[in-house]
Coordinates of C-alpha atoms and ligand atoms in Angstrom, one line a residue:
X1 CA 10.8 -27.3 -20.7
X2 CA 7.5 -26.8 -18.9
X3 CA 7.8 -24.8 -15.7
X4 CA 5.6 -26.5 -13.1
X5 CA 5.2 -23.4 -10.9
X6 CA 1.6 -22.3 -10.3
X7 CA -0.4 -20.6 -7.6
X8 CA -0.2 -23.5 -5.3
X9 CA 3.6 -23.8 -5.4
X10 CA 5.3 -22.8 -2.1
X11 CA 7.8 -20.0 -2.3
X12 CA 11.1 -19.8 -0.4
X13 CA 11.2 -16.1 0.3
X14 CA 14.4 -16.2 2.3
X15 CA 16.5 -18.7 4.2
X16 CA 14.0 -18.6 7.1
X17 CA 10.6 -17.8 5.4
X18 CA 8.6 -20.1 3.2
X19 CA 5.2 -19.0 1.9
X20 CA 2.8 -21.9 1.4
X21 CA 1.5 -20.6 -2.0
X22 CA 1.9 -17.6 -4.3
X23 CA -1.2 -15.5 -3.4
X24 CA -0.8 -12.3 -1.3
X25 CA -3.4 -10.0 0.0
X26 CA -2.0 -6.6 -0.9
X27 CA -2.5 -3.7 1.6
X28 CA -6.1 -2.5 1.9
X29 CA -6.5 0.5 4.3
X30 CA -9.1 -0.7 6.8
X31 CA -9.9 2.7 8.3
X32 CA -11.3 0.9 11.3
X33 CA -9.0 2.1 14.1
X34 CA -10.2 3.8 17.3
X35 CA -9.7 7.5 17.9
X36 CA -6.1 6.8 19.2
X37 CA -5.2 4.8 16.1
X38 CA -5.3 1.4 17.9
X39 CA -6.7 -1.7 16.2
X40 CA -9.7 -3.4 17.7
X41 CA -12.2 -6.3 17.4
X42 CA -12.9 -5.1 13.8
X43 CA -9.4 -5.8 12.7
X44 CA -9.4 -9.2 14.5
X45 CA -12.7 -10.2 12.7
X46 CA -11.5 -9.0 9.3
X47 CA -8.1 -10.6 9.4
X48 CA -9.5 -13.9 10.8
X49 CA -11.8 -14.0 7.9
X50 CA -8.9 -13.4 5.5
X51 CA -6.6 -15.8 7.4
X52 CA -9.0 -18.6 6.7
X53 CA -9.3 -17.6 3.0
X54 CA -6.2 -19.3 1.7
X55 CA -3.7 -16.5 1.1
X56 CA -0.1 -17.2 2.0
X57 CA 0.5 -13.7 3.2
X58 CA -1.7 -10.8 4.4
X59 CA -0.2 -7.3 4.2
X60 CA -2.0 -4.9 6.5
X61 CA -3.5 -1.6 5.3
X62 CA -1.1 1.2 5.7
X63 CA -0.2 1.9 9.4
X64 CA 0.9 5.4 10.1
X65 CA 4.3 5.9 11.7
X66 CA 3.4 9.5 12.8
X67 CA 0.1 10.0 14.7
X68 CA -0.1 13.6 13.6
X69 CA 0.1 12.8 9.9
X70 CA -2.4 10.1 8.8
X71 CA -3.7 9.5 5.3
X72 CA -7.3 9.0 6.4
X73 CA -9.4 9.2 9.5
X74 CA -9.2 6.0 11.5
X75 CA -5.9 4.7 10.1
X76 CA -4.0 2.5 12.5
X77 CA -1.0 4.3 14.1
X78 CA 1.9 2.3 15.5
X79 CA 4.3 4.3 17.7
X80 CA 5.4 4.4 21.4
X81 CA 2.0 5.6 22.5
X82 CA 0.1 2.7 20.8
X83 CA -1.6 0.1 22.9
X84 CA 0.7 -2.8 22.0
X85 CA -1.6 -5.4 23.5
X86 CA -4.2 -4.5 20.8
X87 CA -1.6 -5.1 18.1
X88 CA -0.6 -8.4 19.7
X89 CA -4.2 -9.6 19.7
X90 CA -4.5 -8.6 16.0
X91 CA -1.3 -10.5 15.0
X92 CA -2.2 -13.5 17.1
X93 CA -5.6 -13.8 15.3
X94 CA -3.7 -14.4 12.1
X95 CA -0.5 -16.2 13.2
X96 CA -2.6 -18.9 14.9
X97 CA -3.8 -19.9 11.4
X98 CA -0.2 -20.2 10.0
X99 CA -0.8 -17.3 7.6
X100 CA 2.0 -14.7 7.4
X101 CA 1.1 -11.1 8.4
X102 CA 3.2 -8.1 7.5
X103 CA 2.6 -4.6 8.7
X104 CA 2.7 -1.9 6.0
X105 CA 4.3 1.3 7.3
X106 CA 3.5 4.7 5.8
X107 CA 3.8 8.4 6.2
X108 CA 1.4 10.3 3.8
X109 CA 3.4 13.5 3.5
X110 CA 1.5 16.0 1.3
X111 CA -1.3 13.4 0.7
X112 CA -2.7 14.2 4.1
X113 CA -6.2 15.8 3.8
X114 CA -6.6 19.3 5.1
X115 CA -9.2 18.3 7.7
X116 CA -6.5 16.1 9.3
X117 CA -3.5 18.4 9.0
X118 CA -3.8 22.0 8.0
X119 CA -0.2 22.3 6.7
X120 CA 1.2 18.9 5.7
X121 CA 4.9 18.2 5.1
X122 CA 6.7 17.1 2.0
X123 CA 10.2 17.2 0.5
X124 CA 9.4 20.5 -1.2
X125 CA 6.6 23.0 -0.8
X126 CA 4.8 22.0 -3.9
X127 CA 1.0 21.7 -3.8
X128 CA -0.9 18.6 -5.0
X129 CA -2.6 19.1 -8.4
X130 CA -5.3 17.3 -10.2
X131 CA -8.9 16.4 -9.4
X132 CA -8.2 15.8 -5.7
X133 CA -6.3 19.0 -5.0
X134 CA -9.3 20.6 -3.1
X135 CA -8.9 18.1 -0.3
X136 CA -5.2 18.9 0.4
X137 CA -3.4 22.1 1.4
X138 CA 0.0 23.1 0.1
X139 CA 2.7 21.4 2.2
X140 CA 5.8 22.9 3.7
X141 CA 9.3 21.5 3.0
X142 CA 10.7 19.2 5.7
X143 CA 13.7 20.4 7.7
X144 CA 16.7 18.1 7.9
X145 CA 16.1 17.2 11.5
X146 CA 12.5 16.4 10.7
X147 CA 13.6 14.0 8.0
X148 CA 15.9 12.2 10.4
X149 CA 13.0 12.0 12.9
X150 CA 10.6 10.4 10.3
X151 CA 13.3 7.8 9.5
X152 CA 13.4 7.0 13.2
X153 CA 9.6 6.8 13.3
X154 CA 9.6 4.1 10.6
X155 CA 12.2 2.1 12.5
X156 CA 10.3 2.4 15.8
X157 CA 7.1 1.2 14.2
X158 CA 8.9 -1.7 12.6
X159 CA 10.4 -2.7 15.9
X160 CA 7.0 -2.5 17.6
X161 CA 5.4 -4.5 14.8
X162 CA 7.9 -7.3 15.3
X163 CA 7.5 -7.1 19.1
X164 CA 3.7 -7.4 18.6
X165 CA 4.0 -10.6 16.6
X166 CA 3.8 -9.4 12.9
X167 CA 6.0 -11.6 10.8
X168 CA 7.4 -8.9 8.5
X169 CA 7.0 -5.3 7.5
X170 CA 6.5 -3.5 4.2
X171 CA 7.7 0.0 3.6
X172 CA 5.1 1.9 1.5
X173 CA 7.2 3.8 -1.0
X174 CA 4.4 3.9 -3.7
X175 CA 1.2 5.7 -4.5
X176 CA 2.4 9.3 -4.0
X177 CA 3.0 9.1 -0.2
X178 CA 6.0 10.7 1.5
X179 CA 8.7 8.2 0.4
X180 CA 7.4 8.3 -3.2
X181 CA 7.4 12.2 -3.0
X182 CA 11.1 12.0 -2.1
X183 CA 11.7 9.7 -5.1
X184 CA 9.9 11.9 -7.6
X185 CA 11.9 14.7 -9.3
X186 CA 8.5 16.5 -9.8
X187 CA 7.7 16.5 -6.1
X188 CA 11.2 16.7 -4.7
X189 CA 13.0 19.8 -5.8
X190 CA 15.4 20.0 -2.8
X191 CA 18.9 21.2 -3.3
X192 CA 20.5 19.3 -0.4
X193 CA 21.5 15.6 0.0
X194 CA 17.8 14.6 -0.1
X195 CA 17.1 15.9 -3.6
X196 CA 18.4 16.3 -7.1
X197 CA 20.2 13.2 -8.3
X198 CA 18.4 9.8 -8.0
X199 CA 21.0 8.8 -5.5
X200 CA 19.9 11.8 -3.3
X201 CA 16.1 11.2 -4.0
X202 CA 16.3 7.6 -2.9
X203 CA 18.4 8.4 0.2
X204 CA 15.2 8.7 2.4
X205 CA 14.0 5.2 1.4
X206 CA 17.5 3.7 1.7
X207 CA 18.0 5.3 5.2
X208 CA 14.6 4.0 6.3
X209 CA 15.5 0.5 5.1
X210 CA 18.8 0.6 7.1
X211 CA 17.1 2.0 10.2
X212 CA 14.5 -0.7 10.1
X213 CA 17.0 -3.5 9.5
X214 CA 19.0 -2.3 12.4
X215 CA 15.9 -2.6 14.7
X216 CA 14.5 -5.9 13.4
X217 CA 17.7 -7.9 12.6
X218 CA 18.8 -9.9 9.5
X219 CA 16.1 -12.6 9.4
X220 CA 13.0 -10.4 9.6
X221 CA 11.4 -9.8 6.2
X222 CA 11.4 -6.2 5.0
X223 CA 9.5 -5.5 1.8
X224 CA 9.0 -2.3 -0.2
X225 CA 6.0 -1.4 -2.3
X226 CA 7.4 0.7 -5.2
X227 CA 5.9 2.5 -8.1
X228 CA 6.9 1.2 -11.5
X229 CA 6.3 4.8 -12.5
X230 CA 4.2 7.7 -11.3
X231 CA 2.7 8.1 -14.8
X232 CA 3.2 11.8 -14.6
X233 CA 5.3 14.1 -16.8
X234 CA 8.5 14.8 -14.9
X235 CA 7.7 12.3 -12.2
X236 CA 9.4 9.1 -11.0
X237 CA 9.8 7.1 -14.2
X238 CA 10.8 3.7 -15.5
X239 CA 14.5 4.4 -15.5
X240 CA 14.4 5.6 -11.9
X241 CA 12.4 2.5 -11.0
X242 CA 15.0 0.2 -12.5
X243 CA 17.8 1.9 -10.6
X244 CA 15.9 2.0 -7.3
X245 CA 15.2 -1.7 -7.6
X246 CA 18.9 -2.4 -8.2
X247 CA 19.8 -0.4 -5.1
X248 CA 17.2 -2.1 -2.9
X249 CA 18.3 -5.6 -4.1
X250 CA 21.9 -4.7 -3.3
X251 CA 21.2 -3.5 0.2
X252 CA 19.2 -6.7 1.1
X253 CA 15.5 -6.0 0.6
X254 CA 13.4 -9.3 0.9
X255 CA 10.6 -8.5 -1.5
X256 CA 9.6 -5.7 -4.0
X257 CA 5.9 -5.2 -4.7
X258 CA 5.4 -3.4 -8.0
X259 CA 2.5 -0.9 -8.3
X260 CA 2.1 2.5 -9.8
X261 CA 0.4 6.0 -9.7
X262 CA -0.5 8.5 -7.0
X263 CA -3.4 10.7 -6.0
X264 CA -2.7 12.9 -9.1
X265 CA -2.6 10.0 -11.5
X266 CA -4.5 7.0 -10.1
X267 CA -3.0 4.1 -12.1
X268 CA -2.8 1.8 -9.1
X269 CA -6.5 0.9 -9.6
X270 CA -6.4 0.9 -13.4
X271 CA -7.0 4.6 -14.2
X272 CA -4.8 5.9 -17.0
X273 CA -4.0 2.3 -17.9
X274 CA -4.6 1.3 -21.5
X275 CA -7.7 -0.8 -22.1
X276 CA -5.6 -3.5 -23.8
X277 CA -3.4 -3.7 -20.6
X278 CA -6.5 -4.0 -18.4
X279 CA -7.8 -6.8 -20.7
X280 CA -4.5 -8.6 -20.4
X281 CA -4.7 -8.2 -16.6
X282 CA -1.8 -7.1 -14.3
X283 CA -1.2 -3.4 -15.2
X284 CA 2.4 -3.5 -14.1
X285 CA 3.7 -6.9 -15.3
X286 CA 5.8 -5.3 -18.1
X287 CA 7.8 -3.5 -15.5
X288 CA 8.5 -6.8 -13.6
X289 CA 9.8 -8.2 -16.9
X290 CA 12.2 -5.3 -17.3
X291 CA 13.9 -6.0 -13.9
X292 CA 13.6 -9.7 -13.8
X293 CA 17.0 -10.6 -15.2
X294 CA 18.8 -7.7 -13.6
X295 CA 18.1 -8.6 -9.9
X296 CA 17.6 -11.7 -7.9
X297 CA 15.2 -10.2 -5.4
X298 CA 11.7 -11.8 -5.1
X299 CA 9.0 -9.8 -6.9
X300 CA 5.3 -9.4 -6.5
X301 CA 3.1 -7.7 -9.0
X302 CA -0.2 -6.1 -7.8
X303 CA -3.0 -4.4 -9.8
X304 CA -5.5 -5.9 -12.2
X305 CA -4.9 -9.6 -11.7
X306 CA -8.3 -11.3 -11.9
X307 CA -8.1 -14.8 -13.4
X308 CA -6.2 -17.9 -12.2
X309 CA -5.1 -18.5 -15.7
X310 CA -3.4 -15.1 -16.1
X311 CA -1.8 -15.5 -12.6
X312 CA -0.5 -19.0 -13.4
X313 CA 0.9 -17.8 -16.7
X314 CA 2.8 -14.9 -15.1
X315 CA 4.2 -17.4 -12.5
X316 CA 5.1 -20.0 -15.1
X317 CA 6.9 -17.6 -17.4
X318 CA 8.8 -16.4 -14.3
X319 CA 7.7 -12.8 -14.6
X320 CA 6.8 -12.6 -11.0
X321 CA 7.1 -14.8 -7.9
X322 CA 4.0 -13.7 -6.1
X323 CA 0.6 -12.4 -7.1
X324 CA -0.8 -9.4 -5.2
X325 CA -4.5 -8.9 -5.0
X326 CA -6.3 -6.0 -3.5
X327 CA -10.0 -5.4 -4.4
X328 CA -10.7 -9.2 -5.0
X329 CA -10.1 -9.7 -1.2
X330 CA -12.4 -6.8 -0.4
X331 CA -15.4 -8.4 -2.0
X332 CA -14.6 -12.1 -1.4
X333 CA -12.5 -13.1 1.7
X334 CA -12.3 -16.6 0.3
X335 CA -11.0 -15.6 -3.1
X336 CA -7.5 -17.2 -2.6
X337 CA -9.0 -20.7 -1.9
X338 CA -11.2 -20.4 -5.0
X339 CA -8.2 -19.4 -7.2
X340 CA -6.1 -22.2 -5.7
X341 CA -8.8 -24.9 -6.3
X342 CA -10.0 -23.9 -9.8
X343 CA -7.6 -22.9 -12.6
X344 CA -10.5 -21.5 -14.5
X345 CA -11.7 -19.2 -11.7
X346 CA -11.9 -15.5 -12.5
X347 CA -12.8 -12.8 -10.1
X348 CA -15.6 -10.4 -11.2
X349 CA -14.8 -6.8 -10.3
X350 CA -17.3 -4.0 -11.2
X351 CA -16.2 -0.8 -12.8
X352 CA -17.4 1.7 -10.2
X353 CA -18.8 5.1 -11.2
X354 CA -21.5 7.6 -10.2
X355 CA -21.5 8.8 -13.8
X356 CA -19.9 12.0 -12.7
X357 CA -16.1 11.8 -13.2
X358 CA -15.3 14.8 -10.9
X359 CA -17.3 13.2 -8.0
X360 CA -15.7 9.8 -8.6
X361 CA -12.2 11.4 -8.3
X362 CA -13.1 13.7 -5.4
X363 CA -14.4 10.9 -3.2
X364 CA -11.9 8.3 -4.4
X365 CA -14.8 6.0 -5.2
X366 CA -12.4 3.2 -6.1
X367 CA -11.2 3.2 -2.5
X368 CA -14.2 4.2 -0.4
X369 CA -16.6 1.7 -1.9
X370 CA -14.2 -1.1 -1.0
X371 CA -13.7 0.3 2.5
X372 CA -17.4 -0.1 3.1
X373 CA -17.1 -3.8 2.1
X374 CA -14.2 -4.2 4.6
X375 CA -16.3 -2.5 7.3
X376 CA -19.1 -5.1 6.7
X377 CA -16.6 -8.0 6.9
X378 CA -15.3 -6.6 10.2
X379 CA -18.8 -6.8 11.6
X380 CA -19.0 -10.4 10.4
X381 CA -21.5 -9.4 7.7
X382 CA -21.4 -10.6 4.1
X383 CA -20.0 -8.2 1.5
X384 CA -22.4 -6.3 -0.8
X385 CA -20.9 -6.5 -4.4
X386 CA -24.0 -4.7 -5.7
X387 CA -23.8 -1.8 -3.3
X388 CA -24.5 1.5 -5.2
X389 CA -21.5 3.8 -5.5
X390 CA -23.8 6.6 -4.5
X391 CA -24.5 5.0 -1.2
X392 CA -20.8 4.7 -0.4
X393 CA -20.3 8.4 -1.3
X394 CA -23.0 9.4 1.1
X395 CA -21.4 7.3 3.9
X396 CA -17.9 8.7 3.1
X397 CA -19.0 12.3 3.1
X398 CA -20.8 11.7 6.4
X399 CA -17.8 10.1 8.1
X400 CA -15.3 12.8 6.8
X401 CA -17.7 15.5 8.0
X402 CA -18.0 14.0 11.5
X403 CA -14.3 13.6 11.7
X404 CA -13.7 17.2 10.6
X405 CA -16.0 18.5 13.3
X406 CA -14.5 16.3 16.0
X407 CA -10.8 16.9 15.3
X408 CA -8.9 20.1 15.7
X409 CA -6.6 21.1 12.9
X410 CA -2.9 20.7 13.7
Ligands
FMN1 C1 -10.0 0.1 -0.3 C2 -8.5 0.1 -0.8 C3 -7.6 0.4 0.1 C4 -6.2 0.4 -0.2 N1 -5.3 0.7 0.7 C5 -4.0 0.6 0.4 C6 -3.0 0.7 1.4 O1 -3.2 1.0 2.5 N2 -1.7 0.6 1.0 C7 -1.3 0.3 -0.3 O2 -0.1 0.1 -0.6 N3 -2.3 0.1 -1.3 C8 -3.6 0.2 -0.9 N4 -4.5 0.0 -1.9 C9 -4.1 -0.4 -3.2 C10 -4.0 -2.0 -3.3 O3 -3.1 -2.5 -2.4 C11 -3.7 -2.4 -4.7 O4 -2.4 -1.9 -5.1 C12 -4.7 -1.9 -5.8 O5 -6.0 -2.1 -5.3 C13 -4.6 -2.7 -7.1 O6 -4.7 -4.1 -6.9 P1 -6.1 -4.8 -7.4 O7 -6.4 -4.5 -8.8 O8 -5.9 -6.2 -7.1 O9 -7.2 -4.2 -6.5 C14 -5.9 0.1 -1.6 C15 -6.9 -0.2 -2.5 C16 -8.2 -0.2 -2.1 C17 -9.2 -0.6 -3.1

């Protein structure tokens, strides 16, 4: 029988939350916060723009739970020292439109650049490798009491997000950040209750979930962004992924967003993904298929979706409940409306490169170029899909340089 579900079909996420359609703006780090990590007029402008663009749910760029450990200069930080009124104004800008807004919470662990933290923390003292390693110092292993403290920091940020008017939170457990580091047997070589078996490696994530649930109550949506795999020899793999999904489903997670990769293996934006998979769109859909029948938890797949037809097909077959889009929203705030109105619509995304692979990796060209587009939208300017990758590199190096000079190493 034909399954009538398509992008426009509302989705009952939980007993109290209904999303008006299936399109979600996945987290896009805005790097627009002030020097204290507070959001401002830029966030309000940007999110108003997206709120009018038709998506059912906007997930914020990663907000840091610890102001001493941020993934990038100008990340938002949400803790007891934050200016909550600024967060309330941000949330109100979106909730007035009826669009859902969830705060993505993150701790970068060893993926904290050396010009932000001289000695970052991680489950184990294992340095980052690969093309980006020059930007990151070797971490030290977290002590037990520090682990407990970070769990509390996640819970505090979630409580404050709810208080400020965000309608849900997402725990960032993907892309090689601290929670992902704990999950990975390659990055987590601890011998205590936080390392070793998968049960121990997932303990940090599970404890964060419980601590957040305790703070926000049963009805407040808590999502997790999880890697299908790290795509690294000895890293978090498909088998681990299936087990962690089952655990999360059992403890009551409201939504699992499936992604992949980390700074050492950047599959989240299509690197290391087979050309045939990129052509079929949705890099991680096959992983959703693998867990679909095992768990009842709502699923969202992010990475590579470009055409309304591929999105509708994935929904109709029942492989995923929600479609996550990142870069399409960075070049066209109205992309959801276009996809909802036209089943033949396809987003055009440029393959970005300077022609020098090392430089592309070093400057995270696939992130920084898009961050420049977000900065334009935040100033109520139109995006520049033809912007030269070189120009975005110059701007990025300038801004990191200024930040390095103005911030003392911790
Ligand atoms: C500029 C930029 C910033 C991003 N920031 C985040 C982030 O803060 N948190 C996160 O989970 N993913 C982040 N991502 C990854 C996206 O959420 C998404 O997983 C990825 O872009 C793949 O989806 P797409 O092919 O639709 O772009 C970012 C991606 C880009 C391009």
